[in-house]
């Protein structure tokens, strides 16, 4: 297997981009003809602002990191435009073009580097984050993810053959980063990454590849809150397509499921409801089902490794980088304690189950 290119390594190793609010407001006015109040938002690499205009409209203004290849930024923008055309009811961001019709105009920063600017709709809702949602919520979310994958299945782009950050297909590239882990977990994580290389990747490469979201963690899922702050019942949107890449669609499902193993009373239930919702909208085949558990565990091992490694390198951004790590450790521990027979029985039950309107509505 080919390792990550130097460009990809540079993106993962880069410190977060900083753009002043004054520069952001100037770009918003000059390129998009908007005057707005800006609120900085956290991000791993890019610099993001929430923009609110006087007429009540809200937008996300993103300055991509200069280490990000322009082709990758173009891929993300074109994919969102493709989704808007092929499944316009999907609750995902819509990209706006600038005055010249460019959906991602370049901006030369003060230090001479070039960023690409994106303006998209800012969708209302509260990040799911560490909240445990209802089973119907998870089923509907799985249906939405399936709709994204179905809509993107015929979308192609030159980045297809480029290596990308957060690529589960290259999980064992992260083995050197496991040196950052504590002694108690280091060997377990190494074993999982090595197992992926030896047992899972040969089967994964036989599956067709397509564009996928690749990062459906709780911070990228919004829900509609209720007055009594009850269990989230209604997903509102899927956001942040910044980690998109070409991979088999089961990778998208495994990534999403990995982040929903968090209900203390039954950790696996949310993930299986999400899988069931996906399957109800776009049926999984036997090869995909056979890979699902191993890919979930691989993604959790990756999340723990990357977040810990980067937090040690960039302690000033540690809170953001480690926001999912404790949950990932708990989820991985639960997965590894499940017998193969138990997991298979629960997966079979989920695939045969029915939920209320899984993924059929917007």
Short mmCIF file of C-alpha atoms in Angstrom, two decimals:
data_model
loop_
_atom_site.label_atom_id
_atom_site.label_comp_id
_atom_site.label_asym_id
_atom_site.label_seq_id
_atom_site.Cartn_x
_atom_site.Cartn_y
_atom_site.Cartn_z
CA UNK A 1 0.00 0.00 0.00
CA UNK A 2 1.16 3.53 -0.77
CA UNK A 3 1.60 5.74 2.27
CA UNK A 4 0.19 9.23 2.60
CA UNK A 5 1.82 11.81 0.38
CA UNK A 6 3.84 14.62 1.90
CA UNK A 7 1.00 17.02 1.04
CA UNK A 8 -1.44 15.03 3.15
CA UNK A 9 1.01 14.82 6.03
CA UNK A 10 1.44 18.62 5.84
CA UNK A 11 -2.32 19.13 6.14
CA UNK A 12 -2.60 16.88 9.21
CA UNK A 13 0.45 18.45 10.83
CA UNK A 14 -0.52 22.06 10.14
CA UNK A 15 -1.54 24.40 12.91
CA UNK A 16 -5.02 25.88 12.62
CA UNK A 17 -5.34 28.81 10.23
CA UNK A 18 -6.06 32.25 11.69
CA UNK A 19 -7.82 34.99 9.73
CA UNK A 20 -8.76 38.29 11.37
CA UNK A 21 -12.43 39.27 11.57
CA UNK A 22 -11.55 42.47 9.70
CA UNK A 23 -10.16 40.48 6.77
CA UNK A 24 -13.14 38.16 6.85
CA UNK A 25 -15.62 41.05 6.74
CA UNK A 26 -13.74 42.67 3.86
CA UNK A 27 -13.76 39.44 1.84
CA UNK A 28 -17.45 38.90 2.57
CA UNK A 29 -18.29 42.40 1.33
CA UNK A 30 -15.98 42.48 -1.70
CA UNK A 31 -16.50 38.95 -3.00
CA UNK A 32 -20.06 38.14 -1.92
CA UNK A 33 -21.67 41.56 -1.47
CA UNK A 34 -22.70 40.88 2.12
CA UNK A 35 -22.35 42.90 5.30
CA UNK A 36 -22.61 40.73 8.40
CA UNK A 37 -21.70 40.29 12.02
CA UNK A 38 -19.08 37.56 12.34
CA UNK A 39 -18.61 35.00 15.11
CA UNK A 40 -15.44 32.84 15.07
CA UNK A 41 -16.02 29.07 15.18
CA UNK A 42 -13.59 26.35 16.22
CA UNK A 43 -11.97 24.15 13.60
CA UNK A 44 -9.19 21.62 13.23
CA UNK A 45 -7.40 23.23 10.27
CA UNK A 46 -9.59 25.80 8.52
CA UNK A 47 -10.71 29.18 9.85
CA UNK A 48 -14.50 29.45 10.14
CA UNK A 49 -16.93 32.24 10.94
CA UNK A 50 -20.68 32.30 11.40
CA UNK A 51 -22.00 35.34 9.52
CA UNK A 52 -25.34 36.94 10.46
CA UNK A 53 -26.86 39.65 8.27
CA UNK A 54 -29.31 42.31 9.41
CA UNK A 55 -32.17 40.58 7.58
CA UNK A 56 -31.72 37.46 9.73
CA UNK A 57 -29.86 35.28 7.22
CA UNK A 58 -26.96 33.18 8.52
CA UNK A 59 -24.01 31.76 6.62
CA UNK A 60 -20.81 29.83 7.21
CA UNK A 61 -17.71 31.62 5.93
CA UNK A 62 -14.78 29.22 5.59
CA UNK A 63 -11.15 30.00 4.82
CA UNK A 64 -9.48 26.74 3.82
CA UNK A 65 -6.01 26.02 5.14
CA UNK A 66 -3.26 26.94 2.65
CA UNK A 67 -1.83 23.44 3.09
CA UNK A 68 -5.06 22.05 1.64
CA UNK A 69 -4.65 21.28 -2.03
CA UNK A 70 -6.91 23.37 -4.24
CA UNK A 71 -8.21 20.24 -5.95
CA UNK A 72 -9.41 18.92 -2.59
CA UNK A 73 -11.29 22.14 -1.83
CA UNK A 74 -12.81 22.03 -5.30
CA UNK A 75 -13.87 18.40 -4.74
CA UNK A 76 -15.79 19.31 -1.60
CA UNK A 77 -17.50 22.29 -3.20
CA UNK A 78 -18.46 20.40 -6.37
CA UNK A 79 -19.79 17.48 -4.32
CA UNK A 80 -22.09 19.79 -2.34
CA UNK A 81 -23.30 21.33 -5.59
CA UNK A 82 -23.93 17.83 -6.95
CA UNK A 83 -25.98 16.96 -3.86
CA UNK A 84 -28.04 20.12 -4.26
CA UNK A 85 -28.87 19.09 -7.81
CA UNK A 86 -29.53 15.37 -7.27
CA UNK A 87 -31.27 15.37 -3.86
CA UNK A 88 -32.27 18.97 -3.10
CA UNK A 89 -34.38 17.97 -0.08
CA UNK A 90 -31.33 16.70 1.83
CA UNK A 91 -30.61 18.97 4.83
CA UNK A 92 -26.98 19.74 3.98
CA UNK A 93 -25.21 23.08 3.37
CA UNK A 94 -25.72 24.88 0.06
CA UNK A 95 -22.74 26.60 -1.53
CA UNK A 96 -23.06 30.20 -2.70
CA UNK A 97 -21.02 31.61 -5.60
CA UNK A 98 -19.20 34.93 -5.37
CA UNK A 99 -19.87 37.93 -7.61
CA UNK A 100 -17.80 36.35 -10.40
CA UNK A 101 -19.61 33.01 -10.16
CA UNK A 102 -16.73 31.29 -8.35
CA UNK A 103 -17.84 28.94 -5.52
CA UNK A 104 -14.37 28.99 -3.92
CA UNK A 105 -12.42 32.14 -4.85
CA UNK A 106 -8.72 32.33 -3.89
CA UNK A 107 -7.44 34.75 -1.25
CA UNK A 108 -3.80 35.66 -0.81
CA UNK A 109 -3.07 35.95 2.91
CA UNK A 110 -0.76 38.48 4.51
CA UNK A 111 2.04 35.91 4.67
CA UNK A 112 1.78 35.21 0.93
CA UNK A 113 0.03 31.85 1.20
CA UNK A 114 -3.24 31.22 -0.65
CA UNK A 115 -6.51 30.19 0.97
CA UNK A 116 -9.77 29.44 -0.82
CA UNK A 117 -12.91 31.08 0.53
CA UNK A 118 -16.27 29.33 0.74
CA UNK A 119 -19.63 30.76 1.70
CA UNK A 120 -22.49 28.36 2.42
CA UNK A 121 -25.82 28.37 4.18
CA UNK A 122 -25.63 27.99 7.96
CA UNK A 123 -28.18 25.38 8.95
CA UNK A 124 -30.14 25.77 12.20
CA UNK A 125 -29.89 23.17 14.92
CA UNK A 126 -27.90 22.01 17.93
CA UNK A 127 -24.88 19.70 17.53
CA UNK A 128 -25.69 16.20 18.75
CA UNK A 129 -22.13 15.90 20.14
CA UNK A 130 -22.22 13.54 23.14
CA UNK A 131 -26.02 13.40 23.41
CA UNK A 132 -27.72 10.02 23.03
CA UNK A 133 -30.52 10.25 20.47
CA UNK A 134 -33.62 8.11 20.05
CA UNK A 135 -33.53 4.99 17.89
CA UNK A 136 -35.86 6.60 15.35
CA UNK A 137 -33.50 9.58 15.20
CA UNK A 138 -30.58 7.28 14.45
CA UNK A 139 -32.55 5.35 11.87
CA UNK A 140 -33.54 8.52 10.05
CA UNK A 141 -29.96 9.77 10.21
CA UNK A 142 -28.78 6.52 8.66
CA UNK A 143 -31.31 7.01 5.88
CA UNK A 144 -29.96 10.51 5.23
CA UNK A 145 -26.41 9.17 5.04
CA UNK A 146 -27.57 6.53 2.55
CA UNK A 147 -29.19 9.26 0.46
CA UNK A 148 -25.93 11.20 0.43
CA UNK A 149 -24.05 8.12 -0.75
CA UNK A 150 -26.69 7.29 -3.37
CA UNK A 151 -26.64 10.87 -4.72
CA UNK A 152 -22.82 10.94 -4.87
CA UNK A 153 -22.41 7.48 -6.38
CA UNK A 154 -22.14 8.84 -9.93
CA UNK A 155 -20.04 11.92 -9.03
CA UNK A 156 -16.42 11.81 -10.10
CA UNK A 157 -13.48 14.15 -9.57
CA UNK A 158 -9.70 14.13 -10.21
CA UNK A 159 -8.95 13.70 -6.48
CA UNK A 160 -10.15 10.09 -6.75
CA UNK A 161 -6.55 8.83 -6.78
CA UNK A 162 -5.09 11.30 -4.27
CA UNK A 163 -4.36 10.27 -0.70
CA UNK A 164 -6.39 12.23 1.84
CA UNK A 165 -6.42 12.87 5.59
CA UNK A 166 -8.55 10.58 7.75
CA UNK A 167 -8.54 7.80 5.16
CA UNK A 168 -9.56 4.53 6.78
CA UNK A 169 -8.28 2.71 3.69
CA UNK A 170 -4.79 3.66 4.85
CA UNK A 171 -5.34 3.18 8.58
CA UNK A 172 -2.03 1.43 9.19
CA UNK A 173 -0.16 4.54 8.00
CA UNK A 174 -0.91 5.77 11.54
CA UNK A 175 1.21 3.08 13.23
CA UNK A 176 4.12 5.49 13.92
CA UNK A 177 1.70 7.88 15.67
CA UNK A 178 0.76 5.23 18.21
CA UNK A 179 3.98 6.15 20.04
CA UNK A 180 1.96 9.05 21.47
CA UNK A 181 -0.46 6.68 23.22
CA UNK A 182 -0.09 5.57 26.81
CA UNK A 183 1.33 2.12 27.49
CA UNK A 184 -2.06 0.67 28.44
CA UNK A 185 -3.63 1.23 25.02
CA UNK A 186 -0.67 1.41 22.64
CA UNK A 187 -0.33 -2.28 21.79
CA UNK A 188 -4.08 -2.81 21.50
CA UNK A 189 -4.37 0.04 18.99
CA UNK A 190 -1.33 -1.19 17.07
CA UNK A 191 -2.85 -4.65 16.85
CA UNK A 192 -6.07 -3.23 15.41
CA UNK A 193 -4.26 -1.18 12.79
CA UNK A 194 -2.13 -4.15 11.82
CA UNK A 195 -5.21 -6.39 11.66
CA UNK A 196 -6.77 -3.92 9.27
CA UNK A 197 -3.75 -4.10 6.95
CA UNK A 198 -3.60 -7.88 6.96
CA UNK A 199 -7.25 -8.94 7.08
CA UNK A 200 -9.63 -6.10 6.20
CA UNK A 201 -7.97 -4.06 3.48
CA UNK A 202 -7.67 -6.98 1.01
CA UNK A 203 -11.46 -7.37 1.21
CA UNK A 204 -12.17 -3.64 1.24
CA UNK A 205 -10.28 -2.96 -1.99
CA UNK A 206 -12.60 -5.35 -3.83
CA UNK A 207 -15.55 -3.01 -3.25
CA UNK A 208 -16.43 -0.07 -5.54
CA UNK A 209 -15.27 3.39 -4.42
CA UNK A 210 -17.24 6.62 -4.51
CA UNK A 211 -17.28 10.01 -2.76
CA UNK A 212 -18.35 9.73 0.90
CA UNK A 213 -18.89 12.21 3.76
CA UNK A 214 -16.40 10.33 5.96
CA UNK A 215 -16.92 12.21 9.23
CA UNK A 216 -20.45 11.81 10.57
CA UNK A 217 -19.50 12.35 14.21
CA UNK A 218 -21.93 13.98 16.63
CA UNK A 219 -20.53 17.45 16.07
CA UNK A 220 -21.49 17.20 12.40
CA UNK A 221 -25.09 16.14 13.13
CA UNK A 222 -27.59 18.82 14.14
CA UNK A 223 -30.90 18.22 15.87
CA UNK A 224 -33.97 20.29 16.61
CA UNK A 225 -34.11 20.89 20.38
CA UNK A 226 -37.33 20.80 22.36
CA UNK A 227 -38.39 23.00 25.26
CA UNK A 228 -38.04 20.20 27.79
CA UNK A 229 -34.53 19.23 26.56
CA UNK A 230 -35.69 15.65 26.12
CA UNK A 231 -34.00 12.86 24.19
CA UNK A 232 -33.23 14.20 20.69
CA UNK A 233 -35.95 12.90 18.39
CA UNK A 234 -35.55 14.96 15.23
CA UNK A 235 -32.31 15.28 13.24
CA UNK A 236 -32.04 18.67 11.56
CA UNK A 237 -28.99 18.58 9.30
CA UNK A 238 -25.67 16.98 8.34
CA UNK A 239 -22.79 19.43 8.05
CA UNK A 240 -19.00 19.66 7.51
CA UNK A 241 -17.95 17.84 4.34
CA UNK A 242 -14.31 18.77 4.93
CA UNK A 243 -13.03 15.18 5.25
CA UNK A 244 -14.64 13.79 2.09
CA UNK A 245 -12.77 11.23 0.03
CA UNK A 246 -13.28 8.31 -2.35
CA UNK A 247 -13.89 5.01 -0.55
CA UNK A 248 -16.36 2.13 -0.44
CA UNK A 249 -19.64 3.38 1.00
CA UNK A 250 -19.42 0.91 3.91
CA UNK A 251 -16.57 3.09 5.21
CA UNK A 252 -19.02 6.01 5.47
CA UNK A 253 -21.44 3.84 7.42
CA UNK A 254 -18.73 2.44 9.69
CA UNK A 255 -17.43 5.93 10.52
CA UNK A 256 -20.93 7.16 11.36
CA UNK A 257 -21.76 4.08 13.43
CA UNK A 258 -18.52 4.34 15.39
CA UNK A 259 -19.60 7.71 16.81
CA UNK A 260 -23.03 6.47 17.93
CA UNK A 261 -21.78 3.76 20.31
CA UNK A 262 -22.44 5.80 23.43
CA UNK A 263 -25.67 4.81 25.20
CA UNK A 264 -24.48 3.55 28.60
CA UNK A 265 -27.42 1.17 28.95
CA UNK A 266 -26.86 -0.35 25.49
CA UNK A 267 -23.86 1.15 23.69
CA UNK A 268 -24.42 -0.69 20.42
CA UNK A 269 -28.11 0.19 20.00
CA UNK A 270 -27.65 3.64 18.43
CA UNK A 271 -25.07 2.40 15.94
CA UNK A 272 -27.29 -0.51 14.89
CA UNK A 273 -30.33 1.76 14.48
CA UNK A 274 -28.24 3.97 12.18
CA UNK A 275 -27.12 0.90 10.19
CA UNK A 276 -30.73 -0.26 9.94
CA UNK A 277 -31.85 3.13 8.61
CA UNK A 278 -29.09 3.11 6.02
CA UNK A 279 -29.92 -0.46 4.97
CA UNK A 280 -33.63 0.35 4.65
CA UNK A 281 -32.85 3.08 2.14
CA UNK A 282 -29.94 1.40 0.32
CA UNK A 283 -29.48 -2.29 1.08
CA UNK A 284 -26.08 -3.53 2.25
CA UNK A 285 -24.68 -6.70 0.70
CA UNK A 286 -23.03 -9.60 2.51
CA UNK A 287 -19.48 -8.37 1.84
CA UNK A 288 -20.26 -4.97 3.34
CA UNK A 289 -21.95 -6.47 6.40
CA UNK A 290 -19.00 -8.78 7.00
CA UNK A 291 -16.61 -5.80 7.10
CA UNK A 292 -18.72 -3.51 9.25
CA UNK A 293 -17.54 -4.45 12.75
CA UNK A 294 -13.84 -4.47 11.85
CA UNK A 295 -14.13 -1.09 10.10
CA UNK A 296 -15.92 0.44 13.09
CA UNK A 297 -13.12 -0.72 15.40
CA UNK A 298 -10.50 0.54 12.94
CA UNK A 299 -12.08 3.98 12.80
CA UNK A 300 -12.18 4.20 16.59
CA UNK A 301 -8.51 3.20 16.75
CA UNK A 302 -7.70 5.90 14.19
CA UNK A 303 -9.66 8.56 16.08
CA UNK A 304 -7.87 7.79 19.34
CA UNK A 305 -4.45 7.76 17.67
CA UNK A 306 -4.77 10.92 15.58
CA UNK A 307 -6.38 13.03 18.30
CA UNK A 308 -3.84 12.03 20.95
CA UNK A 309 -0.87 12.50 18.64
CA UNK A 310 -2.01 15.92 17.43
CA UNK A 311 -2.97 17.13 20.91
CA UNK A 312 0.56 16.40 22.12
CA UNK A 313 2.03 18.29 19.18
CA UNK A 314 -0.38 21.23 19.46
CA UNK A 315 -1.44 21.57 23.11
CA UNK A 316 -2.99 24.98 22.42
CA UNK A 317 -5.69 23.21 20.37
CA UNK A 318 -5.94 20.12 22.58
CA UNK A 319 -9.50 20.71 23.82
CA UNK A 320 -10.83 20.71 20.26
CA UNK A 321 -8.68 17.80 19.11
CA UNK A 322 -9.60 15.59 22.07
CA UNK A 323 -13.33 16.38 22.17
CA UNK A 324 -14.33 12.90 20.92
CA UNK A 325 -11.45 10.84 22.32
CA UNK A 326 -12.92 9.69 25.65
CA UNK A 327 -16.10 8.56 23.91
CA UNK A 328 -14.04 6.75 21.27
CA UNK A 329 -12.13 4.87 23.96
CA UNK A 330 -15.35 3.77 25.67
CA UNK A 331 -16.88 2.70 22.37
CA UNK A 332 -13.81 0.71 21.36
CA UNK A 333 -13.69 -1.04 24.72
CA UNK A 334 -17.32 -2.07 24.32
CA UNK A 335 -16.76 -3.37 20.78
CA UNK A 336 -13.73 -5.43 21.75
CA UNK A 337 -15.65 -7.03 24.63
CA UNK A 338 -18.43 -8.26 22.33
CA UNK A 339 -18.28 -11.83 21.11
CA UNK A 340 -18.48 -12.35 17.36
CA UNK A 341 -21.72 -14.29 17.79
CA UNK A 342 -23.35 -11.51 19.84
CA UNK A 343 -22.44 -8.80 17.36
CA UNK A 344 -23.64 -10.85 14.39
CA UNK A 345 -26.94 -11.67 16.10
CA UNK A 346 -27.57 -8.00 16.93
CA UNK A 347 -26.60 -6.89 13.42
CA UNK A 348 -28.95 -9.43 11.85
CA UNK A 349 -31.78 -8.25 14.10
CA UNK A 350 -31.13 -4.62 13.14
CA UNK A 351 -31.11 -5.34 9.42
CA UNK A 352 -34.45 -7.13 9.75
CA UNK A 353 -36.02 -4.41 11.92
CA UNK A 354 -38.32 -1.58 10.92
CA UNK A 355 -38.34 1.99 12.21
CA UNK A 356 -40.67 4.86 11.59
CA UNK A 357 -40.01 6.19 8.06
CA UNK A 358 -36.26 5.46 8.03
CA UNK A 359 -34.56 8.04 5.86
CA UNK A 360 -37.51 8.58 3.52
CA UNK A 361 -38.25 12.19 4.36
CA UNK A 362 -36.11 15.29 4.58
#
